[in-house]
Amino acid sequence: MVLAACGDALGARFEGREAADPTEIDDWMRRSTQAMRFTDDTSSTLVLADHLTRRRGTINEDDLAEQLAREWARDPDRGYGHGAAQLYAEIVAGTPWRQAAADMFDGQGSYGNGAAMRVAPVGLLPGLALDAVAGRARRTAVISHQHPEALDGAVAQAVATALAALSIQDTPLDADRVVAAICEHMQTAEFRTALRRLPALVARGATSADVAGEVGNGVAALQAVPAALAAFLRNPDDVPAAIGFAISMGGDTDTIASMTGALCGARRAEKDLPVMWGLRLEGASRVWTAASALARLAPTEAGAPRHG
Ligand code: AR6
Ligand code: MG
């Protein structure tokens, strides 16, 4: 969760640029001492982590919708998507989330990456089977993102986070197996197709520009989630390289780097957090506290055991 927040805050500076200057990215990541301000990705992730901690790993959609909307109302200037801001305003005004979310974008629902960007805490619940991770991720997503690709995006990111947490650091990560395991939980052919492009890209050592060209780097879950997973799979044991790769893709850099950070953090130990990032990150102690509380949930409280 801390690396997800760092990715968000590091990437935010470059959001919307097609391809940032590599020297500028490197300076900002490795040499700057400036404060790193997080965006809606981290605000929303903290809401979800708090929700899961209070409810011992379970989800109540009505409460979660209200908590997300209240967080937006308390601190709206965090770069929320236009659809998301409108949705939360409607929920605050009393419209039931089910109706408000279904009505978005002429009844299509949002296909944005906003449900995926906040979902890491579901993948980090101790001892939760992958089926349960997928099911809970979908339930957290439907509150705001009813387009099938956005729902698949949230499930893919949560399952990828759980798989990263189960993986053994410094041992090779098999991109084919990771993608196959995630695809078991996908409901759209579009998402399966996008994810299945990744192993070949990883195997041939694709650059960030290659990945952005083939997978996309936009705000749609269908682009941003596979892009973040590619950045992680290309650099599974080098946190700054993975986040630098994500930012170098351009486009929705805060969210792509945040999701990459979540995957890196799930796999790597705490010592991999660059000290300077911990010092620069706005609200770092709040993120640590939220992450620690989640990690302290007993597996039996969080839900079904891994074999269940
Ligand atoms: N039809 C057309 N455009 C769409 C549709 C659709 N069905 N769905 C989404 N969009 P939103 P989010 C476009 O507003 O997913 C922040 O920067 C539309 O342009 O639901 O929470 C975060 O940091 C819409 O404004 O919000 C993330 O990067 C945009 O996708 C990102 O936004 C985002 O969808 C998260 O956005
Ligand atoms: Mg953001």
mmCIF file of C-alpha atoms and ligand atoms in Angstrom:
data_model
loop_
_atom_site.group_PDB
_atom_site.id
_atom_site.type_symbol
_atom_site.label_atom_id
_atom_site.label_comp_id
_atom_site.label_asym_id
_atom_site.label_seq_id
_atom_site.Cartn_x
_atom_site.Cartn_y
_atom_site.Cartn_z
ATOM 1 C CA MET A 1 0.000 0.000 0.000
ATOM 2 C CA VAL A 2 2.874 2.368 0.713
ATOM 3 C CA LEU A 3 4.460 1.665 -2.658
ATOM 4 C CA ALA A 4 1.067 2.074 -4.332
ATOM 5 C CA ALA A 5 0.828 5.527 -2.761
ATOM 6 C CA CYS A 6 4.409 6.315 -3.807
ATOM 7 C CA GLY A 7 3.682 5.248 -7.389
ATOM 8 C CA ASP A 8 0.587 7.436 -7.403
ATOM 9 C CA ALA A 9 2.421 10.466 -6.022
ATOM 10 C CA LEU A 10 5.486 9.965 -8.228
ATOM 11 C CA GLY A 11 3.412 9.392 -11.352
ATOM 12 C CA ALA A 12 1.039 12.301 -10.748
ATOM 13 C CA ARG A 13 3.645 14.802 -11.904
ATOM 14 C CA PHE A 14 3.667 13.281 -15.388
ATOM 15 C CA GLU A 15 -0.034 12.497 -15.815
ATOM 16 C CA GLY A 16 -1.372 13.086 -19.311
ATOM 17 C CA ARG A 17 1.994 13.508 -21.021
ATOM 18 C CA GLU A 18 2.547 11.120 -23.851
ATOM 19 C CA ALA A 19 6.185 10.427 -23.081
ATOM 20 C CA ALA A 20 8.088 12.273 -20.394
ATOM 21 C CA ASP A 21 11.805 12.987 -20.608
ATOM 22 C CA PRO A 22 13.649 10.025 -18.988
ATOM 23 C CA THR A 23 16.092 12.380 -17.230
ATOM 24 C CA GLU A 24 13.220 14.324 -15.711
ATOM 25 C CA ILE A 25 11.606 11.105 -14.465
ATOM 26 C CA ASP A 26 14.903 9.909 -13.030
ATOM 27 C CA ASP A 27 15.576 13.224 -11.259
ATOM 28 C CA TRP A 28 12.089 13.292 -9.757
ATOM 29 C CA MET A 29 12.267 9.653 -8.635
ATOM 30 C CA ARG A 30 15.840 9.347 -7.443
ATOM 31 C CA ARG A 31 17.263 12.792 -6.686
ATOM 32 C CA SER A 32 14.449 15.139 -5.729
ATOM 33 C CA THR A 33 13.719 15.886 -2.075
ATOM 34 C CA GLN A 34 10.392 17.573 -2.846
ATOM 35 C CA ALA A 35 7.192 16.436 -1.186
ATOM 36 C CA MET A 36 5.159 13.846 -3.097
ATOM 37 C CA ARG A 37 1.429 14.599 -3.064
ATOM 38 C CA PHE A 38 -0.907 11.683 -3.598
ATOM 39 C CA THR A 39 -4.114 11.747 -5.653
ATOM 40 C CA ASP A 40 -7.573 10.124 -5.696
ATOM 41 C CA ASP A 41 -5.965 6.705 -6.176
ATOM 42 C CA THR A 42 -4.516 6.776 -2.672
ATOM 43 C CA SER A 43 -7.476 8.600 -1.075
ATOM 44 C CA SER A 44 -9.781 5.858 -2.361
ATOM 45 C CA THR A 45 -7.387 3.016 -1.471
ATOM 46 C CA LEU A 46 -7.246 4.290 2.109
ATOM 47 C CA VAL A 47 -11.053 4.294 2.276
ATOM 48 C CA LEU A 48 -11.154 0.697 1.074
ATOM 49 C CA ALA A 49 -8.403 -0.418 3.474
ATOM 50 C CA ASP A 50 -10.213 1.200 6.376
ATOM 51 C CA HIS A 51 -13.514 -0.387 5.338
ATOM 52 C CA LEU A 52 -11.958 -3.866 5.180
ATOM 53 C CA THR A 53 -10.148 -3.437 8.480
ATOM 54 C CA ARG A 54 -13.256 -2.315 10.337
ATOM 55 C CA ARG A 55 -15.343 -5.103 8.846
ATOM 56 C CA ARG A 56 -12.622 -7.754 9.292
ATOM 57 C CA GLY A 57 -12.158 -8.336 5.583
ATOM 58 C CA THR A 58 -15.808 -8.282 4.545
ATOM 59 C CA ILE A 59 -17.601 -5.757 2.346
ATOM 60 C CA ASN A 60 -20.810 -3.841 2.725
ATOM 61 C CA GLU A 61 -21.517 -2.099 -0.571
ATOM 62 C CA ASP A 62 -23.851 0.548 0.858
ATOM 63 C CA ASP A 63 -21.353 1.589 3.515
ATOM 64 C CA LEU A 64 -18.411 1.522 1.119
ATOM 65 C CA ALA A 65 -20.250 3.672 -1.429
ATOM 66 C CA GLU A 66 -21.090 6.191 1.258
ATOM 67 C CA GLN A 67 -17.526 6.212 2.606
ATOM 68 C CA LEU A 68 -16.014 6.745 -0.862
ATOM 69 C CA ALA A 69 -18.484 9.532 -1.600
ATOM 70 C CA ARG A 70 -17.841 11.179 1.770
ATOM 71 C CA GLU A 71 -14.084 11.085 1.176
ATOM 72 C CA TRP A 72 -14.600 12.785 -2.211
ATOM 73 C CA ALA A 73 -16.783 15.465 -0.568
ATOM 74 C CA ARG A 74 -14.221 16.028 2.216
ATOM 75 C CA ASP A 75 -11.281 16.391 -0.155
ATOM 76 C CA PRO A 76 -12.438 16.663 -3.771
ATOM 77 C CA ASP A 77 -9.295 18.292 -5.166
ATOM 78 C CA ARG A 78 -7.387 15.067 -5.773
ATOM 79 C CA GLY A 79 -7.805 14.629 -9.510
ATOM 80 C CA TYR A 80 -10.896 12.402 -9.531
ATOM 81 C CA GLY A 81 -12.261 11.382 -12.953
ATOM 82 C CA HIS A 82 -15.222 13.482 -14.150
ATOM 83 C CA GLY A 83 -17.594 10.553 -13.997
ATOM 84 C CA ALA A 84 -16.415 9.576 -10.531
ATOM 85 C CA ALA A 85 -16.864 13.107 -9.168
ATOM 86 C CA GLN A 86 -20.367 13.286 -10.586
ATOM 87 C CA LEU A 87 -21.235 9.864 -9.170
ATOM 88 C CA TYR A 88 -20.042 10.756 -5.690
ATOM 89 C CA ALA A 89 -21.925 14.067 -5.786
ATOM 90 C CA GLU A 90 -25.109 12.145 -6.605
ATOM 91 C CA ILE A 91 -24.523 9.648 -3.800
ATOM 92 C CA VAL A 92 -23.911 12.487 -1.329
ATOM 93 C CA ALA A 93 -27.171 14.037 -2.540
ATOM 94 C CA GLY A 94 -29.011 10.801 -1.726
ATOM 95 C CA THR A 95 -29.235 8.856 -5.008
ATOM 96 C CA PRO A 96 -28.704 5.119 -4.352
ATOM 97 C CA TRP A 97 -25.267 4.037 -5.680
ATOM 98 C CA ARG A 98 -26.799 1.211 -7.728
ATOM 99 C CA GLN A 99 -28.832 3.627 -9.791
ATOM 100 C CA ALA A 100 -26.218 6.389 -9.983
ATOM 101 C CA ALA A 101 -23.465 4.003 -11.119
ATOM 102 C CA ALA A 102 -25.721 2.259 -13.661
ATOM 103 C CA ASP A 103 -26.731 5.574 -15.232
ATOM 104 C CA MET A 104 -23.147 6.716 -15.893
ATOM 105 C CA PHE A 105 -22.079 7.311 -19.501
ATOM 106 C CA ASP A 106 -25.542 6.852 -21.015
ATOM 107 C CA GLY A 107 -26.155 3.645 -19.131
ATOM 108 C CA GLN A 108 -22.892 1.924 -20.150
ATOM 109 C CA GLY A 109 -21.281 2.374 -16.758
ATOM 110 C CA SER A 110 -17.741 3.658 -16.356
ATOM 111 C CA TYR A 111 -14.924 1.737 -18.012
ATOM 112 C CA GLY A 112 -12.336 3.862 -16.196
ATOM 113 C CA ASN A 113 -9.591 2.390 -14.030
ATOM 114 C CA GLY A 114 -10.964 3.905 -10.810
ATOM 115 C CA ALA A 115 -12.154 0.617 -9.316
ATOM 116 C CA ALA A 116 -8.835 -1.089 -10.122
ATOM 117 C CA MET A 117 -6.744 1.772 -8.743
ATOM 118 C CA ARG A 118 -8.193 1.367 -5.220
ATOM 119 C CA VAL A 119 -8.483 -2.425 -5.020
ATOM 120 C CA ALA A 120 -5.038 -3.492 -3.739
ATOM 121 C CA PRO A 121 -6.224 -3.923 -0.114
ATOM 122 C CA VAL A 122 -8.539 -6.735 -1.257
ATOM 123 C CA GLY A 123 -5.568 -8.565 -2.782
ATOM 124 C CA LEU A 124 -3.592 -8.023 0.433
ATOM 125 C CA LEU A 125 -6.173 -9.549 2.799
ATOM 126 C CA PRO A 126 -4.302 -12.245 4.690
ATOM 127 C CA GLY A 127 -5.101 -15.817 3.735
ATOM 128 C CA LEU A 128 -7.878 -15.174 1.237
ATOM 129 C CA ALA A 129 -8.338 -17.699 -1.596
ATOM 130 C CA LEU A 130 -8.057 -16.282 -5.126
ATOM 131 C CA ASP A 131 -11.734 -16.984 -5.858
ATOM 132 C CA ALA A 132 -12.692 -14.956 -2.825
ATOM 133 C CA VAL A 133 -10.265 -12.180 -3.790
ATOM 134 C CA ALA A 134 -11.947 -11.994 -7.198
ATOM 135 C CA GLY A 135 -15.449 -12.036 -5.737
ATOM 136 C CA ARG A 136 -14.733 -9.327 -3.216
ATOM 137 C CA ALA A 137 -12.904 -7.180 -5.753
ATOM 138 C CA ARG A 138 -15.953 -7.290 -8.021
ATOM 139 C CA ARG A 139 -18.196 -6.234 -5.139
ATOM 140 C CA THR A 140 -16.010 -3.223 -4.339
ATOM 141 C CA ALA A 141 -15.940 -2.220 -8.015
ATOM 142 C CA VAL A 142 -19.627 -2.361 -8.871
ATOM 143 C CA ILE A 143 -20.351 0.611 -6.625
ATOM 144 C CA SER A 144 -18.770 2.969 -9.142
ATOM 145 C CA HIS A 145 -17.765 0.992 -12.246
ATOM 146 C CA GLN A 146 -20.480 -1.130 -13.848
ATOM 147 C CA HIS A 147 -18.902 -1.525 -17.286
ATOM 148 C CA PRO A 148 -17.786 -5.184 -17.622
ATOM 149 C CA GLU A 149 -14.223 -4.175 -18.548
ATOM 150 C CA ALA A 150 -13.845 -1.983 -15.454
ATOM 151 C CA LEU A 151 -15.108 -4.848 -13.278
ATOM 152 C CA ASP A 152 -12.611 -7.225 -14.892
ATOM 153 C CA GLY A 153 -9.907 -4.599 -14.381
ATOM 154 C CA ALA A 154 -10.527 -4.449 -10.650
ATOM 155 C CA VAL A 155 -10.576 -8.245 -10.392
ATOM 156 C CA ALA A 156 -7.378 -8.555 -12.462
ATOM 157 C CA GLN A 157 -5.534 -6.033 -10.293
ATOM 158 C CA ALA A 158 -6.713 -7.628 -7.025
ATOM 159 C CA VAL A 159 -5.835 -11.169 -8.135
ATOM 160 C CA ALA A 160 -2.466 -9.956 -9.471
ATOM 161 C CA THR A 161 -1.770 -8.323 -6.095
ATOM 162 C CA ALA A 162 -2.635 -11.543 -4.257
ATOM 163 C CA LEU A 163 -0.423 -13.558 -6.626
ATOM 164 C CA ALA A 164 2.442 -11.089 -6.149
ATOM 165 C CA ALA A 165 2.056 -11.453 -2.375
ATOM 166 C CA LEU A 166 2.221 -15.252 -2.710
ATOM 167 C CA SER A 167 5.272 -15.138 -4.997
ATOM 168 C CA ILE A 168 8.769 -15.640 -3.665
ATOM 169 C CA GLN A 169 10.995 -12.643 -4.170
ATOM 170 C CA ASP A 170 14.203 -12.995 -6.153
ATOM 171 C CA THR A 171 12.950 -16.162 -7.799
ATOM 172 C CA PRO A 172 11.816 -15.884 -11.415
ATOM 173 C CA LEU A 173 8.196 -14.933 -11.902
ATOM 174 C CA ASP A 174 6.511 -16.865 -14.703
ATOM 175 C CA ALA A 175 4.485 -14.294 -16.666
ATOM 176 C CA ASP A 176 2.554 -17.034 -18.487
ATOM 177 C CA ARG A 177 1.372 -18.572 -15.225
ATOM 178 C CA VAL A 178 0.506 -15.239 -13.637
ATOM 179 C CA VAL A 179 -1.560 -14.219 -16.653
ATOM 180 C CA ALA A 180 -3.244 -17.640 -16.879
ATOM 181 C CA ALA A 181 -4.196 -17.483 -13.196
ATOM 182 C CA ILE A 182 -5.692 -14.005 -13.604
ATOM 183 C CA CYS A 183 -7.553 -14.991 -16.802
ATOM 184 C CA GLU A 184 -9.442 -17.678 -14.863
ATOM 185 C CA HIS A 185 -11.307 -14.851 -13.152
ATOM 186 C CA MET A 186 -12.017 -12.694 -16.217
ATOM 187 C CA GLN A 187 -15.525 -12.421 -17.637
ATOM 188 C CA THR A 188 -14.765 -10.471 -20.830
ATOM 189 C CA ALA A 189 -12.921 -11.702 -23.910
ATOM 190 C CA GLU A 190 -11.465 -8.175 -24.272
ATOM 191 C CA PHE A 191 -9.633 -8.403 -20.956
ATOM 192 C CA ARG A 192 -8.383 -11.920 -21.581
ATOM 193 C CA THR A 193 -7.023 -10.818 -24.962
ATOM 194 C CA ALA A 194 -5.272 -7.779 -23.476
ATOM 195 C CA LEU A 195 -3.677 -9.804 -20.672
ATOM 196 C CA ARG A 196 -2.549 -12.598 -22.997
ATOM 197 C CA ARG A 197 -0.380 -10.134 -24.910
ATOM 198 C CA LEU A 198 1.824 -9.628 -21.856
ATOM 199 C CA PRO A 199 3.956 -12.797 -21.638
ATOM 200 C CA ALA A 200 5.343 -12.271 -25.158
ATOM 201 C CA LEU A 201 6.078 -8.611 -24.393
ATOM 202 C CA VAL A 202 7.889 -9.580 -21.197
ATOM 203 C CA ALA A 203 9.797 -12.417 -22.884
ATOM 204 C CA ARG A 204 11.128 -10.142 -25.602
ATOM 205 C CA GLY A 205 12.163 -7.442 -23.119
ATOM 206 C CA ALA A 206 9.699 -4.866 -24.440
ATOM 207 C CA THR A 207 10.402 -1.227 -23.594
ATOM 208 C CA SER A 208 7.880 1.059 -21.926
ATOM 209 C CA ALA A 209 7.163 2.604 -25.334
ATOM 210 C CA ASP A 210 6.500 -0.863 -26.802
ATOM 211 C CA VAL A 211 4.067 -1.680 -24.004
ATOM 212 C CA ALA A 212 2.299 1.677 -24.286
ATOM 213 C CA GLY A 213 2.019 1.116 -28.044
ATOM 214 C CA GLU A 214 0.610 -2.408 -27.805
ATOM 215 C CA VAL A 215 -1.415 -2.296 -24.609
ATOM 216 C CA GLY A 216 -2.202 1.413 -24.275
ATOM 217 C CA ASN A 217 -1.621 3.829 -21.394
ATOM 218 C CA GLY A 218 -5.040 5.433 -21.058
ATOM 219 C CA VAL A 219 -7.568 5.880 -18.289
ATOM 220 C CA ALA A 220 -9.600 2.847 -19.435
ATOM 221 C CA ALA A 221 -9.159 -0.161 -17.149
ATOM 222 C CA LEU A 222 -8.584 -2.281 -20.262
ATOM 223 C CA GLN A 223 -5.389 -0.311 -20.952
ATOM 224 C CA ALA A 224 -4.093 0.791 -17.543
ATOM 225 C CA VAL A 225 -4.366 -2.540 -15.695
ATOM 226 C CA PRO A 226 -2.429 -4.623 -18.251
ATOM 227 C CA ALA A 227 0.080 -1.759 -18.581
ATOM 228 C CA ALA A 228 0.738 -1.775 -14.824
ATOM 229 C CA LEU A 229 1.077 -5.544 -14.774
ATOM 230 C CA ALA A 230 3.559 -5.361 -17.666
ATOM 231 C CA ALA A 231 5.704 -2.820 -15.777
ATOM 232 C CA PHE A 232 5.773 -5.186 -12.792
ATOM 233 C CA LEU A 233 6.430 -8.365 -14.798
ATOM 234 C CA ARG A 234 9.313 -6.674 -16.626
ATOM 235 C CA ASN A 235 10.923 -5.599 -13.300
ATOM 236 C CA PRO A 236 9.545 -7.879 -10.574
ATOM 237 C CA ASP A 237 12.472 -7.457 -8.181
ATOM 238 C CA ASP A 238 13.506 -3.858 -8.806
ATOM 239 C CA VAL A 239 10.992 -1.434 -7.355
ATOM 240 C CA PRO A 240 12.342 1.876 -8.722
ATOM 241 C CA ALA A 241 12.833 0.308 -12.171
ATOM 242 C CA ALA A 242 9.246 -0.997 -12.210
ATOM 243 C CA ILE A 243 7.765 2.340 -11.180
ATOM 244 C CA GLY A 244 10.068 4.217 -13.568
ATOM 245 C CA PHE A 245 8.937 1.874 -16.358
ATOM 246 C CA ALA A 246 5.281 2.574 -15.504
ATOM 247 C CA ILE A 247 5.787 6.351 -15.535
ATOM 248 C CA SER A 248 7.764 6.193 -18.776
ATOM 249 C CA MET A 249 4.736 4.746 -20.537
ATOM 250 C CA GLY A 250 3.094 8.166 -20.311
ATOM 251 C CA GLY A 251 -0.686 8.657 -20.267
ATOM 252 C CA ASP A 252 -2.407 7.876 -16.964
ATOM 253 C CA THR A 253 0.921 7.720 -15.147
ATOM 254 C CA ASP A 254 -0.304 8.173 -11.570
ATOM 255 C CA THR A 255 -2.721 5.266 -11.728
ATOM 256 C CA ILE A 256 -0.501 2.956 -13.773
ATOM 257 C CA ALA A 257 2.466 3.613 -11.437
ATOM 258 C CA SER A 258 0.241 3.214 -8.381
ATOM 259 C CA MET A 259 -1.007 -0.197 -9.517
ATOM 260 C CA THR A 260 2.565 -1.224 -10.387
ATOM 261 C CA GLY A 261 3.653 -0.054 -6.922
ATOM 262 C CA ALA A 262 0.959 -2.209 -5.317
ATOM 263 C CA LEU A 263 2.252 -5.296 -7.146
ATOM 264 C CA CYS A 264 5.884 -4.544 -6.262
ATOM 265 C CA GLY A 265 5.025 -3.925 -2.632
ATOM 266 C CA ALA A 266 3.032 -7.139 -2.405
ATOM 267 C CA ARG A 267 6.065 -9.129 -3.616
ATOM 268 C CA ARG A 268 8.994 -7.297 -2.050
ATOM 269 C CA ALA A 269 9.942 -6.708 1.569
ATOM 270 C CA GLU A 270 9.644 -3.367 3.347
ATOM 271 C CA LYS A 271 13.345 -2.711 2.984
ATOM 272 C CA ASP A 272 12.725 -2.175 -0.730
ATOM 273 C CA LEU A 273 10.910 1.086 -0.097
ATOM 274 C CA PRO A 274 13.455 3.810 -0.944
ATOM 275 C CA VAL A 275 14.000 5.745 2.297
ATOM 276 C CA MET A 276 13.612 9.064 0.540
ATOM 277 C CA TRP A 277 10.190 8.124 -0.830
ATOM 278 C CA GLY A 278 9.000 7.330 2.674
ATOM 279 C CA LEU A 279 10.136 10.771 3.791
ATOM 280 C CA ARG A 280 8.723 12.627 0.795
ATOM 281 C CA LEU A 281 5.315 10.916 0.669
ATOM 282 C CA GLU A 282 2.420 13.004 1.938
ATOM 283 C CA GLY A 283 0.558 11.188 4.725
ATOM 284 C CA ALA A 284 3.106 8.350 4.810
ATOM 285 C CA SER A 285 2.389 7.454 8.421
ATOM 286 C CA ARG A 286 -1.338 7.297 7.691
ATOM 287 C CA VAL A 287 -0.717 4.864 4.849
ATOM 288 C CA TRP A 288 1.622 2.731 7.007
ATOM 289 C CA THR A 289 -0.946 2.617 9.790
ATOM 290 C CA ALA A 290 -3.725 1.571 7.410
ATOM 291 C CA ALA A 291 -1.520 -1.101 5.813
ATOM 292 C CA SER A 292 -0.410 -2.476 9.195
ATOM 293 C CA ALA A 293 -3.986 -2.699 10.445
ATOM 294 C CA LEU A 294 -4.961 -4.656 7.342
ATOM 295 C CA ALA A 295 -1.965 -6.974 7.687
ATOM 296 C CA ARG A 296 -2.889 -7.698 11.303
ATOM 297 C CA LEU A 297 -6.289 -9.133 10.351
ATOM 298 C CA ALA A 298 -6.218 -12.805 11.248
ATOM 299 C CA PRO A 299 -6.623 -15.079 8.197
ATOM 300 C CA THR A 300 -9.733 -16.631 9.675
ATOM 301 C CA GLU A 301 -11.248 -13.187 10.103
ATOM 302 C CA ALA A 302 -10.425 -12.131 6.576
ATOM 303 C CA GLY A 303 -12.400 -14.998 5.064
ATOM 304 C CA ALA A 304 -11.957 -18.443 3.588
ATOM 305 C CA PRO A 305 -8.498 -19.979 3.993
ATOM 306 C CA ARG A 306 -6.303 -20.318 0.881
ATOM 307 C CA HIS A 307 -7.324 -23.934 0.347
ATOM 308 C CA GLY A 308 -11.018 -23.066 0.737
HETATM 309 N N1 AR6 B 1 -17.812 6.022 -22.143
HETATM 310 C C1 AR6 B 1 -16.993 7.069 -22.442
HETATM 311 N N2 AR6 B 1 -15.985 7.486 -21.642
HETATM 312 C C2 AR6 B 1 -15.801 6.828 -20.492
HETATM 313 C C3 AR6 B 1 -16.637 5.729 -20.100
HETATM 314 C C4 AR6 B 1 -17.669 5.323 -20.985
HETATM 315 N N3 AR6 B 1 -18.478 4.296 -20.721
HETATM 316 N N4 AR6 B 1 -16.195 5.289 -18.917
HETATM 317 C C5 AR6 B 1 -15.150 6.057 -18.570
HETATM 318 N N5 AR6 B 1 -14.906 6.995 -19.516
HETATM 319 P P1 AR6 B 1 -14.384 7.912 -14.389
HETATM 320 P P2 AR6 B 1 -12.319 6.775 -12.727
HETATM 321 C C6 AR6 B 1 -13.790 7.999 -19.526
HETATM 322 O O1 AR6 B 1 -14.759 9.336 -14.501
HETATM 323 O O2 AR6 B 1 -12.488 5.485 -13.422
HETATM 324 C C7 AR6 B 1 -8.231 9.955 -12.317
HETATM 325 O O3 AR6 B 1 -7.264 10.700 -12.988
HETATM 326 C C8 AR6 B 1 -14.287 9.395 -19.207
HETATM 327 O O4 AR6 B 1 -13.470 10.320 -19.884
HETATM 328 O O5 AR6 B 1 -15.428 6.913 -14.066
HETATM 329 O O6 AR6 B 1 -12.380 6.811 -11.270
HETATM 330 C C9 AR6 B 1 -7.608 8.829 -11.537
HETATM 331 O O7 AR6 B 1 -6.376 9.124 -10.990
HETATM 332 C C10 AR6 B 1 -14.054 9.490 -17.706
HETATM 333 O O8 AR6 B 1 -13.922 10.802 -17.224
HETATM 334 O O9 AR6 B 1 -13.279 7.894 -13.245
HETATM 335 C C11 AR6 B 1 -7.521 7.750 -12.550
HETATM 336 O O10 AR6 B 1 -6.439 7.944 -13.378
HETATM 337 C C12 AR6 B 1 -12.766 8.713 -17.578
HETATM 338 O O11 AR6 B 1 -12.875 7.652 -18.513
HETATM 339 C C13 AR6 B 1 -8.744 7.935 -13.336
HETATM 340 O O12 AR6 B 1 -9.084 9.312 -13.256
HETATM 341 C C14 AR6 B 1 -12.529 8.159 -16.175
HETATM 342 O O13 AR6 B 1 -13.650 7.448 -15.713
HETATM 343 C C15 AR6 B 1 -9.823 7.110 -12.727
HETATM 344 O O14 AR6 B 1 -10.993 7.441 -13.255
HETATM 345 MG MG MG B 2 -5.109 9.868 -9.634
#
